[in-house]
Amino acid sequence: MFRILQTAYYNGEEVTVHGYNKLTKIYTVYNEKRDKTYMLKENELSLSPAKTDTKEVRDSNHVNALQDSKTDHSLDEGYKAREDRLKPIKKALSNYIVEEIWEMVDYQIAKVCTKNKEIYYAPFLNYKILPKFAFTFDDAVLLCLGYKYDNGRSDSLVYLRRLLNMNYRKK
């Protein structure tokens, strides 16, 4: 599902880092022992094992339900909020297999796979699908820019795409 980037430590336990968002500076990490995924800031992770006194280490098995829910509550809300934002995209692409979705302020780009195993990039502007699919991620970004600033009618967008030798597929 995810590509493992490296191993790190969170609260004295080993976790695997699966992703990093440069804009928000948040890591996506997975703890195999607890079978949980966390969204953590840079200062919450350690790349080397923490040297702690055994008296100070708290046994995680004896954490009550209230403490456990407080630990992961904000992370679950962030995950649920993203899933809610992505619902219109997944609904618009129900005929395709959605592999990945990128969000960039006003633009959203989904990497989709057809039944014939062809890969396309579906551009969205404020979570509304644009009428053209792109063959490359770069072309999808250009389509988003063209539709945002000129509703896709600009000749400059056509010339730029020809210059970069980009094609598109109508929906």
Coordinates of N, CA and C in Angstrom, one line a residue:
M1 N 0.8 -1.2 0.0 CA 0.0 0.0 0.0 C 0.9 1.2 0.0
F2 N 1.8 1.4 1.0 CA 2.6 2.5 1.0 C 4.1 2.1 0.8
R3 N 4.9 3.0 0.4 CA 6.3 2.7 0.3 C 7.0 3.2 1.6
I4 N 7.8 2.3 2.2 CA 8.5 2.6 3.4 C 9.7 3.5 3.1
L5 N 9.7 4.7 3.7 CA 10.9 5.6 3.5 C 12.0 5.3 4.5
Q6 N 11.7 5.2 5.7 CA 12.7 4.9 6.7 C 12.0 4.5 8.0
T7 N 12.9 4.1 9.0 CA 12.4 3.7 10.3 C 12.6 4.9 11.3
A8 N 11.7 5.1 12.1 CA 11.9 6.2 13.1 C 11.3 5.7 14.5
Y9 N 11.3 6.6 15.5 CA 10.8 6.2 16.8 C 9.8 7.3 17.2
Y10 N 8.7 6.8 17.8 CA 7.6 7.7 18.3 C 7.2 7.1 19.7
N11 N 7.4 7.9 20.7 CA 7.1 7.5 22.1 C 7.9 6.3 22.4
G12 N 9.1 6.2 22.0 CA 10.0 5.0 22.3 C 9.7 3.8 21.5
E13 N 8.7 3.8 20.6 CA 8.4 2.6 19.8 C 8.8 2.8 18.4
E14 N 9.2 1.7 17.8 CA 9.7 1.8 16.4 C 8.5 1.9 15.4
V15 N 8.5 2.9 14.5 CA 7.5 3.1 13.5 C 8.2 3.2 12.2
T16 N 7.4 3.0 11.1 CA 7.9 3.1 9.8 C 7.3 4.4 9.1
V17 N 8.1 5.2 8.5 CA 7.7 6.4 7.9 C 7.3 6.1 6.4
H18 N 6.0 6.4 6.1 CA 5.5 6.1 4.8 C 5.3 7.3 3.9
G19 N 5.3 8.5 4.4 CA 5.1 9.7 3.6 C 5.4 10.9 4.3
Y20 N 5.6 12.0 3.6 CA 5.9 13.3 4.1 C 5.3 14.4 3.3
N21 N 4.5 15.3 3.9 CA 3.9 16.4 3.2 C 4.8 17.6 3.4
K22 N 5.4 18.1 2.4 CA 6.3 19.3 2.5 C 5.5 20.6 2.9
L23 N 4.3 20.7 2.5 CA 3.6 21.9 2.8 C 3.2 22.0 4.3
T24 N 2.7 20.9 4.8 CA 2.3 20.9 6.2 C 3.4 20.4 7.2
K25 N 4.4 19.9 6.6 CA 5.6 19.3 7.4 C 5.1 18.2 8.3
I26 N 4.2 17.3 7.8 CA 3.7 16.2 8.6 C 4.1 14.9 8.0
Y27 N 4.5 14.0 8.8 CA 4.9 12.6 8.4 C 3.7 11.7 8.6
T28 N 3.6 10.7 7.7 CA 2.6 9.6 7.9 C 3.4 8.4 8.3
V29 N 3.2 7.9 9.5 CA 3.9 6.8 10.1 C 3.0 5.7 10.5
Y30 N 3.5 4.5 10.5 CA 2.7 3.3 10.9 C 3.4 2.5 12.0
N31 N 2.7 2.2 13.0 CA 3.2 1.4 14.2 C 2.6 0.0 14.0
E32 N 3.5 -0.9 13.8 CA 3.0 -2.3 13.6 C 2.5 -2.9 14.8
K33 N 3.1 -2.6 16.0 CA 2.7 -3.2 17.2 C 1.2 -2.9 17.6
R34 N 0.9 -1.6 17.4 CA -0.5 -1.1 17.7 C -1.4 -1.2 16.5
D35 N -0.8 -1.4 15.3 CA -1.6 -1.5 14.1 C -2.3 -0.1 13.9
K36 N -1.6 1.0 14.0 CA -2.2 2.3 13.9 C -1.3 3.2 13.0
T37 N -2.0 4.1 12.3 CA -1.3 5.0 11.4 C -1.4 6.4 12.1
Y38 N -0.3 7.1 12.1 CA -0.3 8.4 12.8 C 0.1 9.5 11.8
M39 N -0.3 10.7 12.0 CA 0.1 11.9 11.2 C 0.9 12.7 12.3
L40 N 2.2 12.8 12.1 CA 3.1 13.5 13.1 C 3.9 14.6 12.6
K41 N 4.2 15.6 13.4 CA 5.0 16.7 13.0 C 6.5 16.3 13.2
E42 N 7.4 17.0 12.6 CA 8.8 16.7 12.6 C 9.3 16.5 14.1
N43 N 8.9 17.4 15.0 CA 9.5 17.4 16.3 C 8.9 16.3 17.2
E44 N 8.0 15.5 16.7 CA 7.4 14.4 17.4 C 8.1 13.1 17.1
L45 N 8.9 13.1 16.1 CA 9.6 11.9 15.6 C 11.1 11.9 16.0
S46 N 11.7 10.8 16.2 CA 13.1 10.7 16.5 C 13.7 9.6 15.5
L47 N 14.8 9.9 14.9 CA 15.4 9.0 14.0 C 16.3 8.0 14.7
S48 N 16.6 8.3 15.9 CA 17.5 7.3 16.7 C 16.6 6.9 17.9
P49 N 16.9 5.7 18.4 CA 16.1 5.2 19.6 C 16.3 6.1 20.8
A50 N 15.3 6.4 21.5 CA 15.4 7.3 22.7 C 16.0 6.5 23.8
K51 N 16.9 7.1 24.6 CA 17.4 6.5 25.8 C 16.6 6.9 27.0
T52 N 15.8 6.1 27.5 CA 14.9 6.5 28.6 C 15.2 5.6 29.8
D53 N 14.9 6.1 30.9 CA 15.0 5.3 32.1 C 13.8 4.4 32.2
T54 N 14.0 3.2 32.6 CA 13.0 2.2 32.6 C 11.8 2.6 33.6
K55 N 12.1 3.4 34.6 CA 11.1 3.8 35.6 C 10.2 4.8 34.9
E56 N 10.7 5.6 34.0 CA 9.9 6.6 33.3 C 9.1 6.1 32.2
V57 N 9.4 4.9 31.6 CA 8.7 4.3 30.5 C 7.3 3.8 31.0
R58 N 6.3 4.3 30.3 CA 4.9 3.9 30.7 C 4.5 2.7 29.9
D59 N 3.9 1.8 30.5 CA 3.4 0.6 29.8 C 2.2 1.0 29.0
S60 N 2.2 0.8 27.7 CA 1.1 1.2 26.9 C -0.1 0.3 27.0
N61 N 0.1 -0.9 27.6 CA -1.1 -1.8 27.8 C -2.0 -1.3 28.9
H62 N -1.5 -0.5 29.8 CA -2.2 0.0 30.9 C -2.8 1.4 30.8
V63 N -2.9 1.8 29.5 CA -3.5 3.1 29.2 C -5.0 2.9 29.2
N64 N -5.8 3.7 29.9 CA -7.2 3.6 29.9 C -7.8 4.1 28.6
A65 N -9.1 3.8 28.3 CA -9.7 4.1 27.1 C -9.8 5.6 26.8
L66 N -10.0 6.4 27.8 CA -10.1 7.8 27.7 C -8.7 8.4 27.2
Q67 N -7.6 7.9 27.8 CA -6.3 8.4 27.4 C -6.0 8.0 26.0
D68 N -6.3 6.8 25.7 CA -6.1 6.2 24.3 C -6.8 7.0 23.3
S69 N -8.1 7.4 23.6 CA -8.9 8.2 22.6 C -8.3 9.6 22.5
K70 N -7.8 10.2 23.5 CA -7.2 11.5 23.5 C -6.0 11.5 22.6
T71 N -5.2 10.5 22.7 CA -3.9 10.4 21.9 C -4.2 10.5 20.4
D72 N -5.2 9.7 19.9 CA -5.3 9.6 18.5 C -6.5 10.5 18.0
H73 N -7.2 11.2 18.8 CA -8.4 11.9 18.4 C -8.1 13.0 17.3
S74 N -7.1 13.8 17.4 CA -6.8 14.8 16.4 C -6.4 14.2 15.1
L75 N -5.7 13.1 15.2 CA -5.2 12.4 13.9 C -6.4 11.8 13.2
D76 N -7.3 11.2 13.9 CA -8.5 10.7 13.3 C -9.3 11.8 12.6
E77 N -9.5 12.9 13.3 CA -10.3 14.0 12.7 C -9.6 14.5 11.4
G78 N -8.3 14.6 11.4 CA -7.6 15.0 10.2 C -7.8 14.1 9.0
Y79 N -7.8 12.8 9.4 CA -8.0 11.7 8.3 C -9.4 11.8 7.9
K80 N -10.4 11.9 8.8 CA -11.8 12.0 8.4 C -12.1 13.2 7.6
A81 N -11.5 14.3 7.9 CA -11.7 15.6 7.2 C -11.2 15.4 5.7
R82 N -10.1 14.8 5.6 CA -9.5 14.5 4.2 C -10.4 13.6 3.4
E83 N -10.9 12.5 4.1 CA -11.8 11.6 3.4 C -13.1 12.3 3.0
D84 N -13.6 13.2 3.8 CA -14.8 13.9 3.4 C -14.6 14.9 2.2
R85 N -13.4 15.5 2.2 CA -13.0 16.3 1.1 C -12.9 15.5 -0.2
L86 N -12.4 14.3 -0.1 CA -12.1 13.5 -1.3 C -13.4 12.8 -1.8
K87 N -14.5 12.8 -1.1 CA -15.7 12.1 -1.5 C -16.2 12.5 -2.9
P88 N -16.2 13.8 -3.2 CA -16.7 14.2 -4.6 C -15.8 13.7 -5.7
I89 N -14.5 13.6 -5.4 CA -13.5 13.2 -6.4 C -13.7 11.7 -6.6
K90 N -13.9 10.9 -5.6 CA -14.1 9.5 -5.7 C -15.4 9.2 -6.4
K91 N -16.4 10.0 -6.1 CA -17.7 9.8 -6.8 C -17.7 10.1 -8.2
A92 N -16.9 11.2 -8.6 CA -16.8 11.5 -10.0 C -16.0 10.5 -10.8
L93 N -15.1 9.8 -10.1 CA -14.3 8.8 -10.8 C -14.7 7.4 -10.5
S94 N -16.0 7.2 -10.3 CA -16.5 5.8 -9.9 C -16.2 4.8 -10.9
N95 N -16.1 5.2 -12.2 CA -15.8 4.2 -13.3 C -14.4 3.8 -13.4
Y96 N -13.5 4.4 -12.6 CA -12.1 4.2 -12.7 C -11.5 3.7 -11.4
I97 N -10.3 3.2 -11.4 CA -9.7 2.8 -10.2 C -8.8 3.9 -9.8
V98 N -9.1 4.6 -8.7 CA -8.3 5.7 -8.2 C -7.1 5.2 -7.4
E99 N -5.9 5.5 -7.9 CA -4.7 5.0 -7.3 C -4.2 6.0 -6.2
E100 N -4.2 7.3 -6.5 CA -3.7 8.3 -5.6 C -4.3 9.7 -5.9
I101 N -4.4 10.5 -4.9 CA -5.0 11.8 -5.1 C -4.1 12.9 -4.4
W102 N -3.7 13.9 -5.2 CA -2.9 15.0 -4.7 C -3.8 16.2 -4.5
E103 N -3.6 16.9 -3.4 CA -4.3 18.2 -3.1 C -3.3 19.3 -3.1
M104 N -3.6 20.4 -3.9 CA -2.7 21.5 -3.9 C -3.6 22.8 -3.9
V105 N -3.9 23.3 -2.8 CA -4.8 24.5 -2.6 C -6.1 24.4 -3.4
D106 N -6.1 25.0 -4.6 CA -7.4 25.0 -5.4 C -7.4 23.8 -6.3
Y107 N -6.3 23.1 -6.5 CA -6.2 22.0 -7.5 C -6.2 20.7 -6.8
Q108 N -6.8 19.7 -7.5 CA -6.7 18.3 -7.0 C -6.5 17.5 -8.3
I109 N -5.6 16.5 -8.2 CA -5.3 15.7 -9.3 C -5.3 14.2 -8.8
A110 N -6.1 13.4 -9.5 CA -6.2 12.0 -9.2 C -5.5 11.2 -10.3
K111 N -4.7 10.2 -9.8 CA -4.1 9.3 -10.8 C -5.1 8.1 -10.8
V112 N -5.6 7.8 -12.1 CA -6.6 6.8 -12.2 C -6.1 5.8 -13.2
C113 N -6.7 4.6 -13.1 CA -6.3 3.5 -13.9 C -7.6 2.9 -14.5
T114 N -7.6 2.7 -15.9 CA -8.8 2.2 -16.5 C -8.8 0.7 -16.4
K115 N -9.9 0.1 -16.9 CA -10.0 -1.4 -16.9 C -8.9 -2.0 -17.8
N116 N -8.5 -1.2 -18.8 CA -7.4 -1.7 -19.7 C -6.0 -1.4 -19.2
K117 N -5.9 -1.0 -17.9 CA -4.6 -0.7 -17.3 C -3.9 0.5 -17.8
E118 N -4.7 1.4 -18.4 CA -4.1 2.7 -18.9 C -4.2 3.7 -17.7
I119 N -3.1 4.5 -17.6 CA -3.0 5.5 -16.5 C -3.3 6.8 -17.1
Y120 N -4.2 7.6 -16.3 CA -4.5 8.9 -16.7 C -4.5 9.8 -15.4
Y121 N -4.4 11.1 -15.6 CA -4.5 12.0 -14.5 C -5.7 12.9 -14.6
A122 N -6.6 12.8 -13.7 CA -7.9 13.5 -13.7 C -7.7 14.8 -12.9
P123 N -7.8 16.0 -13.6 CA -7.6 17.3 -12.9 C -9.0 17.7 -12.3
F124 N -8.9 18.3 -11.2 CA -10.1 18.9 -10.5 C -9.7 20.4 -10.1
L125 N -10.7 21.2 -10.1 CA -10.6 22.6 -9.7 C -11.6 22.8 -8.6
N126 N -11.2 23.0 -7.4 CA -12.1 23.1 -6.2 C -13.0 21.9 -6.1
Y127 N -12.5 20.7 -6.3 CA -13.2 19.4 -6.1 C -14.2 19.2 -7.2
K128 N -14.1 19.9 -8.3 CA -15.0 19.7 -9.5 C -14.2 19.3 -10.6
I129 N -14.6 18.2 -11.3 CA -13.8 17.6 -12.3 C -13.8 18.5 -13.6
L130 N -12.6 18.5 -14.2 CA -12.5 19.3 -15.5 C -12.8 18.3 -16.6
P131 N -13.2 18.9 -17.8 CA -13.6 18.0 -18.9 C -12.5 17.2 -19.6
K132 N -11.3 17.3 -19.2 CA -10.2 16.6 -19.9 C -9.3 15.9 -19.0
F133 N -8.9 14.7 -19.4 CA -7.9 14.0 -18.6 C -6.5 14.2 -19.2
A134 N -5.5 14.0 -18.5 CA -4.1 14.2 -19.0 C -3.4 12.9 -18.9
F135 N -2.3 12.9 -19.8 CA -1.5 11.7 -19.8 C -0.4 11.8 -18.7
T136 N 0.0 13.0 -18.3 CA 1.1 13.2 -17.3 C 0.6 14.1 -16.2
F137 N 1.3 14.0 -15.1 CA 0.9 14.9 -13.9 C 1.2 16.4 -14.3
D138 N 2.3 16.6 -15.0 CA 2.6 18.0 -15.4 C 1.5 18.6 -16.3
D139 N 1.0 17.8 -17.2 CA -0.1 18.3 -18.1 C -1.4 18.5 -17.2
A140 N -1.6 17.7 -16.2 CA -2.8 17.9 -15.4 C -2.7 19.2 -14.6
V141 N -1.5 19.6 -14.2 CA -1.3 20.9 -13.5 C -1.6 22.0 -14.5
L142 N -1.1 21.9 -15.7 CA -1.3 22.9 -16.7 C -2.8 23.1 -17.0
L143 N -3.5 22.0 -17.1 CA -4.9 22.0 -17.3 C -5.7 22.8 -16.2
C144 N -5.2 22.5 -14.9 CA -5.8 23.2 -13.8 C -5.6 24.7 -13.9
L145 N -4.4 25.0 -14.2 CA -4.0 26.5 -14.3 C -4.8 27.1 -15.4
G146 N -4.9 26.5 -16.6 CA -5.7 27.0 -17.7 C -7.1 27.2 -17.4
Y147 N -7.7 26.3 -16.7 CA -9.2 26.4 -16.4 C -9.4 27.4 -15.2
K148 N -8.4 27.5 -14.3 CA -8.6 28.5 -13.2 C -8.6 29.9 -13.7
Y149 N -7.6 30.2 -14.6 CA -7.4 31.6 -15.0 C -8.1 32.0 -16.3
D150 N -8.5 31.0 -17.1 CA -9.1 31.4 -18.4 C -10.2 30.4 -18.8
N151 N -10.6 29.6 -17.9 CA -11.7 28.6 -18.2 C -11.3 27.7 -19.4
G152 N -10.0 27.5 -19.6 CA -9.6 26.5 -20.6 C -9.7 27.0 -22.0
R153 N -9.9 28.3 -22.2 CA -10.1 28.8 -23.6 C -8.8 29.5 -24.1
S154 N -7.8 29.6 -23.3 CA -6.6 30.3 -23.7 C -5.8 29.6 -24.8
D155 N -5.3 30.4 -25.8 CA -4.4 29.8 -26.8 C -3.1 29.6 -26.3
S156 N -2.7 30.4 -25.3 CA -1.4 30.2 -24.7 C -1.2 28.8 -24.1
L157 N -2.3 28.3 -23.5 CA -2.2 27.0 -22.9 C -2.0 25.9 -24.0
V158 N -2.7 26.1 -25.1 CA -2.5 25.2 -26.2 C -1.1 25.2 -26.7
Y159 N -0.5 26.4 -26.9 CA 0.9 26.5 -27.4 C 1.9 26.0 -26.4
L160 N 1.6 26.2 -25.1 CA 2.6 25.7 -24.1 C 2.5 24.2 -24.1
R161 N 1.4 23.6 -24.2 CA 1.2 22.1 -24.3 C 1.9 21.6 -25.5
R162 N 1.7 22.3 -26.6 CA 2.4 21.8 -27.9 C 3.9 21.9 -27.7
L163 N 4.4 23.0 -27.1 CA 5.8 23.1 -26.9 C 6.4 22.0 -26.0
L164 N 5.6 21.6 -25.0 CA 6.1 20.5 -24.1 C 5.7 19.2 -24.6
N165 N 5.0 19.1 -25.8 CA 4.6 17.9 -26.4 C 3.7 17.1 -25.5
M166 N 2.7 17.7 -25.0 CA 1.7 17.1 -24.1 C 0.4 16.9 -24.9
N167 N -0.3 15.8 -24.6 CA -1.6 15.5 -25.2 C -2.6 15.3 -24.1
Y168 N -3.8 15.3 -24.4 CA -4.8 15.1 -23.4 C -5.9 14.1 -24.0
R169 N -6.7 13.6 -23.1 CA -7.8 12.7 -23.5 C -9.1 13.3 -23.1
K170 N -10.0 13.4 -24.0 CA -11.3 14.0 -23.6 C -12.1 12.9 -22.7
K171 N -12.8 13.4 -21.7 CA -13.5 12.6 -20.8 C -14.6 11.8 -21.5

